[in-house]
Short mmCIF file of C-alpha atoms in Angstrom, two decimals:
data_model
loop_
_atom_site.label_atom_id
_atom_site.label_comp_id
_atom_site.label_asym_id
_atom_site.label_seq_id
_atom_site.Cartn_x
_atom_site.Cartn_y
_atom_site.Cartn_z
CA MET A 1 -0.49 -4.00 -24.42
CA GLN A 2 2.74 -2.06 -24.96
CA ARG A 3 0.70 0.90 -26.21
CA PHE A 4 -1.47 0.71 -23.09
CA PHE A 5 1.56 1.12 -20.82
CA THR A 6 2.88 3.95 -22.99
CA PHE A 7 -0.22 6.08 -23.39
CA THR A 8 -2.39 5.42 -20.34
CA SER A 9 -3.53 8.79 -19.00
CA PRO A 10 -3.11 9.50 -15.27
CA TYR A 11 -6.73 10.67 -15.27
CA LEU A 12 -7.83 7.24 -16.49
CA LEU A 13 -5.67 5.64 -13.81
CA TRP A 14 -7.26 7.81 -11.12
CA LEU A 15 -10.71 6.84 -12.40
CA VAL A 16 -9.87 3.15 -12.20
CA LEU A 17 -8.38 3.57 -8.71
CA ALA A 18 -11.47 5.48 -7.56
CA ILE A 19 -14.07 2.93 -8.70
CA PRO A 20 -14.02 0.81 -5.50
CA ALA A 21 -14.12 3.98 -3.37
CA ILE A 22 -17.16 5.25 -5.26
CA GLY A 23 -18.97 1.97 -4.63
CA MET A 24 -18.05 1.91 -0.93
CA THR A 25 -19.09 5.53 -0.46
CA PHE A 26 -22.42 4.87 -2.18
CA ASP A 27 -23.07 1.88 0.08
CA ALA A 28 -22.12 3.85 3.19
CA LEU A 29 -24.48 6.71 2.31
CA THR A 30 -27.48 4.72 1.05
CA SER A 31 -27.50 1.36 2.83
CA THR A 32 -30.14 0.75 5.50
CA ASN A 33 -28.09 -2.06 7.01
CA PRO A 34 -27.08 -0.97 10.54
CA ARG A 35 -23.83 -2.93 10.13
CA VAL A 36 -22.85 -1.27 6.87
CA PHE A 37 -19.75 0.41 8.34
CA HIS A 38 -18.62 -2.89 9.85
CA ILE A 39 -19.10 -4.58 6.47
CA LEU A 40 -17.03 -1.91 4.69
CA VAL A 41 -14.08 -2.01 7.12
CA HIS A 42 -12.52 -5.12 5.55
CA PRO A 43 -12.80 -4.35 1.81
CA SER A 44 -11.45 -0.82 2.27
CA GLY A 45 -8.45 -2.10 4.23
CA GLU A 46 -7.89 -4.95 1.80
CA THR A 47 -7.92 -2.57 -1.17
CA SER A 48 -5.38 -0.34 0.57
CA ALA A 49 -3.11 -3.31 1.26
CA ARG A 50 -3.37 -4.59 -2.33
CA LEU A 51 -2.39 -1.22 -3.78
CA LEU A 52 0.52 -1.01 -1.33
CA ILE A 53 1.71 -4.44 -2.44
CA ILE A 54 1.44 -3.55 -6.13
CA LEU A 55 3.43 -0.32 -5.81
CA MET A 56 6.15 -2.06 -3.79
CA MET A 57 6.44 -4.81 -6.39
CA ALA A 58 7.36 -2.30 -9.11
CA THR A 59 11.13 -2.10 -8.53
CA PRO A 60 11.89 -5.81 -8.02
CA LEU A 61 9.64 -6.65 -11.00
CA ALA A 62 11.59 -4.17 -13.14
CA MET A 63 14.80 -5.93 -12.08
CA LEU A 64 13.39 -9.37 -12.81
CA LEU A 65 11.61 -8.52 -16.08
CA LYS A 66 14.15 -6.26 -17.74
CA GLY A 67 12.87 -4.59 -20.89
CA TRP A 68 9.18 -5.14 -20.14
CA ARG A 69 7.16 -1.95 -19.92
CA GLY A 70 4.69 -3.17 -17.30
CA PRO A 71 7.02 -2.80 -14.31
CA GLN A 72 8.37 0.48 -15.71
CA TRP A 73 4.80 1.77 -15.93
CA LEU A 74 4.26 0.74 -12.30
CA LYS A 75 7.43 2.58 -11.29
CA ARG A 76 6.29 5.76 -13.04
CA ASN A 77 2.91 5.60 -11.31
CA ARG A 78 4.00 4.55 -7.83
CA ARG A 79 3.03 7.86 -6.28
CA TYR A 80 -0.50 7.60 -7.67
CA LEU A 81 -0.80 4.09 -6.28
CA GLY A 82 0.63 5.21 -2.96
CA VAL A 83 -1.82 8.08 -2.58
CA ALA A 84 -4.69 5.77 -3.54
CA SER A 85 -3.49 3.22 -0.98
CA PHE A 86 -3.50 5.95 1.66
CA GLY A 87 -6.98 7.03 0.57
CA TYR A 88 -8.35 3.54 1.12
CA ALA A 89 -6.48 3.28 4.42
CA LEU A 90 -8.19 6.52 5.45
CA MET A 91 -11.58 5.08 4.45
CA HIS A 92 -10.73 1.91 6.37
CA THR A 93 -9.97 4.00 9.47
CA VAL A 94 -13.12 6.12 9.13
CA PHE A 95 -15.33 3.05 8.70
CA TYR A 96 -13.67 1.48 11.76
CA LEU A 97 -14.33 4.58 13.85
CA LEU A 98 -17.94 4.85 12.66
CA ASP A 99 -18.50 1.16 13.30
CA ASN A 100 -17.32 1.44 16.91
CA ALA A 101 -18.88 4.88 17.47
CA SER A 102 -17.43 4.95 20.97
CA LEU A 103 -14.13 6.40 22.14
CA ALA A 104 -14.13 4.03 25.12
CA THR A 105 -14.39 0.99 22.81
CA ILE A 106 -11.64 2.30 20.54
CA LEU A 107 -9.31 2.88 23.49
CA ASP A 108 -10.12 -0.54 24.98
CA GLU A 109 -9.15 -2.23 21.72
CA LEU A 110 -5.93 -0.24 21.27
CA PRO A 111 -3.60 -2.71 23.10
CA ARG A 112 -4.58 -5.53 20.73
CA LEU A 113 -1.81 -6.41 18.27
CA TYR A 114 -3.94 -6.12 15.14
CA ILE A 115 -5.23 -2.73 16.28
CA TRP A 116 -2.06 -0.86 17.26
CA THR A 117 -0.12 -2.19 14.28
CA GLY A 118 -2.87 -0.84 12.02
CA TRP A 119 -2.79 2.56 13.70
CA ILE A 120 1.00 2.86 13.43
CA ALA A 121 0.91 1.80 9.75
CA PHE A 122 -1.73 4.48 9.11
CA LEU A 123 0.31 7.15 10.91
CA ILE A 124 3.33 6.27 8.76
CA PHE A 125 1.16 6.61 5.67
CA VAL A 126 0.16 10.19 6.53
CA PRO A 127 3.52 11.96 5.90
CA LEU A 128 4.20 9.69 2.90
CA ALA A 129 0.94 10.78 1.28
CA LEU A 130 1.29 14.45 2.23
CA THR A 131 4.75 14.67 0.65
CA SER A 132 3.84 12.83 -2.56
CA MET A 133 3.59 16.01 -4.65
CA ASP A 134 6.39 17.15 -6.98
CA TYR A 135 6.91 20.23 -4.82
CA PHE A 136 8.02 18.14 -1.85
CA VAL A 137 10.15 15.86 -4.03
CA ARG A 138 12.12 18.93 -5.18
CA LYS A 139 12.11 20.64 -1.79
CA MET A 140 13.17 17.66 0.32
CA GLY A 141 15.81 16.27 -2.05
CA THR A 142 17.45 13.13 -0.67
CA TRP A 143 15.33 13.37 2.49
CA TRP A 144 12.27 12.54 0.38
CA LYS A 145 13.73 9.16 -0.57
CA TRP A 146 14.65 8.52 3.06
CA LEU A 147 11.07 9.24 4.10
CA GLN A 148 9.67 6.98 1.39
CA ARG A 149 11.68 4.05 2.75
CA TRP A 150 9.28 4.03 5.69
CA THR A 151 6.89 2.36 3.26
CA TYR A 152 8.64 -0.90 4.16
CA ALA A 153 7.80 -0.45 7.84
CA ALA A 154 4.20 0.36 6.92
CA ALA A 155 4.04 -2.80 4.78
CA VAL A 156 5.34 -5.03 7.60
CA LEU A 157 2.87 -3.50 10.06
CA THR A 158 0.04 -3.90 7.55
CA LEU A 159 0.95 -7.57 7.12
CA VAL A 160 0.86 -8.14 10.90
CA HIS A 161 -2.34 -6.08 11.21
CA TRP A 162 -4.06 -8.31 8.64
CA ALA A 163 -2.57 -11.63 9.77
CA ALA A 164 -3.41 -11.13 13.47
CA LEU A 165 -7.12 -10.51 12.82
CA HIS A 166 -9.51 -12.85 14.67
CA ASN A 167 -6.79 -14.70 16.60
CA TRP A 168 -4.52 -15.02 13.57
CA ASN A 169 -7.24 -16.35 11.28
CA GLY A 170 -6.14 -13.67 8.85
CA LEU A 171 -2.69 -15.22 8.44
CA ALA A 172 -3.50 -17.30 5.34
CA PRO A 173 -5.14 -14.52 3.27
CA ALA A 174 -2.48 -12.05 4.37
CA MET A 175 0.33 -14.36 3.26
CA ILE A 176 -1.43 -15.13 -0.04
CA HIS A 177 -1.50 -11.40 -0.79
CA PHE A 178 1.94 -10.51 0.56
CA GLY A 179 3.65 -13.72 -0.61
CA PRO A 180 4.55 -12.43 -4.11
CA LEU A 181 5.98 -9.22 -2.64
CA ILE A 182 8.03 -11.16 -0.08
CA ALA A 183 9.39 -13.41 -2.84
CA LEU A 184 10.30 -10.44 -5.05
CA GLU A 185 12.00 -8.61 -2.19
CA ALA A 186 13.97 -11.78 -1.39
CA TYR A 187 15.06 -11.86 -5.05
CA ARG A 188 16.04 -8.20 -4.80
CA VAL A 189 18.22 -8.88 -1.74
CA TRP A 190 19.79 -11.90 -3.46
CA TYR A 191 20.47 -9.89 -6.61
CA TRP A 192 22.22 -7.01 -4.87
CA TYR A 193 24.00 -8.78 -2.01
CA LEU A 194 24.14 -12.57 -2.39
CA ARG A 195 24.38 -13.54 -6.06
CA PRO A 196 27.75 -14.82 -7.30
CA ARG A 197 29.72 -12.15 -9.10
CA PRO A 198 32.44 -12.68 -11.69
CA GLN A 199 35.93 -12.56 -10.26
CA VAL A 200 38.00 -9.58 -11.31
CA ALA A 201 41.31 -10.74 -12.77
#
């Protein structure tokens, strides 16, 4: 397992991350089911949310599990996971638009909580994904880290977007998925700001 985290190629990681997308794309292009786009809206969005949760768990896991290479591997590959999360969010948005196939319907649904929170989360994702390359990391300097902190806002909006589905029937699955991240972030806050510290003589 330690060797896996040390030597895993980014190309292998991209292949693994792309497998669900390949399956969804195949279904979208070949299925004769008239509701295929509607069917694909949820799994594409769920995959995006899961990848977002995993990448955000990297830092608090590294704090909690000091010395274990798993969280360190996640930290090194956060940008890959982030871009993949955006890719599935983009698929989720495209499937939603194709499913509705009507600008009037899309605009009518926009005031709904689970709709506008999803749109804002997606719009936040766009600059985060576009600036994920090494060039922008070097060019933007400290501003790049400031921009990446908007991931937290996107995560909160994604949680609300998922939970508010179907008159809040999505609350339980959303909390099951986001629960570990919430717990780890609570630990992170406790560790940095609330834990007892030795008194300096």
